[in-house]
Amino acid sequence: MRIEFCALLARHAVLLMLFVLGGCATLARDDVADSHAAQRQPASSTVHDYLPVHDLPPQRDEPLIPAGEQDRIKTELTAAQRQAQRVSAKPK
């Protein structure tokens, strides 16, 4: 019975090592494949990985928010600011 247990333990240990080493080999193979892919790309590529800095959107002909809506928002913000000043000025 002890021999059967040792054989079972040895089989499990071998299986565990195969899984562990197989996972390392897979990761190492992927890293090598990625480095080879980077070497195959041409050095002077026109495609960039960053956003262009000086490209601006076209000028708008009309405002994003209509003038009436801007006035309403400005009035609401002014009222909220005054309310906050009154609340902070009250003694506790």
CSV table of C-alpha atoms in Angstrom, one decimal:
chain,number,residue,atom,x,y,z
A,1,MET,CA,0.0,0.0,0.0
A,2,ARG,CA,2.9,2.4,0.8
A,3,ILE,CA,4.4,1.7,-2.7
A,4,GLU,CA,1.1,2.5,-4.4
A,5,PHE,CA,0.9,5.8,-2.5
A,6,CYS,CA,4.5,6.7,-3.5
A,7,ALA,CA,3.7,5.9,-7.1
A,8,LEU,CA,0.6,8.0,-7.0
A,9,LEU,CA,2.5,10.8,-5.4
A,10,ALA,CA,5.3,10.6,-8.0
A,11,ARG,CA,2.7,10.7,-10.9
A,12,HIS,CA,1.1,13.7,-9.4
A,13,ALA,CA,4.4,15.4,-8.9
A,14,VAL,CA,5.4,14.7,-12.6
A,15,LEU,CA,2.0,16.0,-13.8
A,16,LEU,CA,2.4,19.2,-11.7
A,17,MET,CA,5.9,19.8,-13.1
A,18,LEU,CA,4.6,19.4,-16.6
A,19,PHE,CA,1.9,21.9,-16.0
A,20,VAL,CA,4.2,24.4,-14.4
A,21,LEU,CA,7.0,24.1,-17.0
A,22,GLY,CA,4.4,24.1,-19.9
A,23,GLY,CA,3.0,27.4,-18.7
A,24,CYS,CA,6.5,28.9,-18.5
A,25,ALA,CA,7.3,27.7,-22.0
A,26,THR,CA,4.1,29.2,-23.3
A,27,LEU,CA,4.8,32.6,-21.8
A,28,ALA,CA,8.4,32.6,-23.0
A,29,ARG,CA,7.3,31.6,-26.5
A,30,ASP,CA,4.8,34.5,-26.6
A,31,ASP,CA,7.4,37.0,-25.5
A,32,VAL,CA,9.8,35.8,-28.2
A,33,ALA,CA,7.0,36.0,-30.8
A,34,ASP,CA,6.2,39.6,-29.7
A,35,SER,CA,9.9,40.6,-30.0
A,36,HIS,CA,10.2,39.1,-33.5
A,37,ALA,CA,7.0,41.0,-34.5
A,38,ALA,CA,8.5,44.3,-33.3
A,39,GLN,CA,11.7,43.6,-35.3
A,40,ARG,CA,9.7,43.0,-38.5
A,41,GLN,CA,8.0,46.4,-38.4
A,42,PRO,CA,9.7,49.0,-40.6
A,43,ALA,CA,11.7,51.7,-38.7
A,44,SER,CA,10.0,54.7,-40.4
A,45,SER,CA,6.3,54.0,-40.0
A,46,THR,CA,3.7,56.7,-40.7
A,47,VAL,CA,1.4,55.3,-38.1
A,48,HIS,CA,2.0,56.7,-34.6
A,49,ASP,CA,0.9,55.4,-31.3
A,50,TYR,CA,0.2,58.9,-29.9
A,51,LEU,CA,-2.3,61.5,-30.6
A,52,PRO,CA,-1.3,64.4,-32.8
A,53,VAL,CA,-0.7,67.6,-30.8
A,54,HIS,CA,-1.3,70.4,-33.3
A,55,ASP,CA,-4.5,68.9,-35.0
A,56,LEU,CA,-7.4,71.1,-33.9
A,57,PRO,CA,-11.1,70.6,-34.7
A,58,PRO,CA,-12.6,73.0,-37.3
A,59,GLN,CA,-14.0,76.3,-36.1
A,60,ARG,CA,-17.7,76.3,-35.3
A,61,ASP,CA,-20.0,78.6,-37.2
A,62,GLU,CA,-22.6,78.7,-34.4
A,63,PRO,CA,-22.0,78.5,-30.6
A,64,LEU,CA,-22.3,75.1,-28.9
A,65,ILE,CA,-24.8,76.5,-26.4
A,66,PRO,CA,-27.3,79.1,-27.6
A,67,ALA,CA,-27.0,82.6,-26.0
A,68,GLY,CA,-30.3,82.3,-24.1
A,69,GLU,CA,-29.2,79.1,-22.5
A,70,GLN,CA,-25.8,80.6,-21.6
A,71,ASP,CA,-27.5,83.5,-19.9
A,72,ARG,CA,-29.8,81.1,-17.9
A,73,ILE,CA,-26.8,79.0,-16.8
A,74,LYS,CA,-24.8,82.1,-15.8
A,75,THR,CA,-27.8,83.4,-13.7
A,76,GLU,CA,-28.2,80.0,-12.0
A,77,LEU,CA,-24.5,79.8,-11.2
A,78,THR,CA,-24.5,83.4,-9.8
A,79,ALA,CA,-27.5,82.6,-7.6
A,80,ALA,CA,-25.8,79.4,-6.3
A,81,GLN,CA,-22.6,81.3,-5.6
A,82,ARG,CA,-24.4,83.9,-3.6
A,83,GLN,CA,-26.3,81.2,-1.7
A,84,ALA,CA,-23.0,79.5,-0.8
A,85,GLN,CA,-21.6,82.8,0.4
A,86,ARG,CA,-24.6,83.5,2.6
A,87,VAL,CA,-24.4,80.0,4.1
A,88,SER,CA,-20.7,80.2,4.8
A,89,ALA,CA,-21.0,83.7,6.3
A,90,LYS,CA,-23.6,82.7,8.9
A,91,PRO,CA,-22.1,82.2,12.4
A,92,LYS,CA,-22.3,78.7,13.8
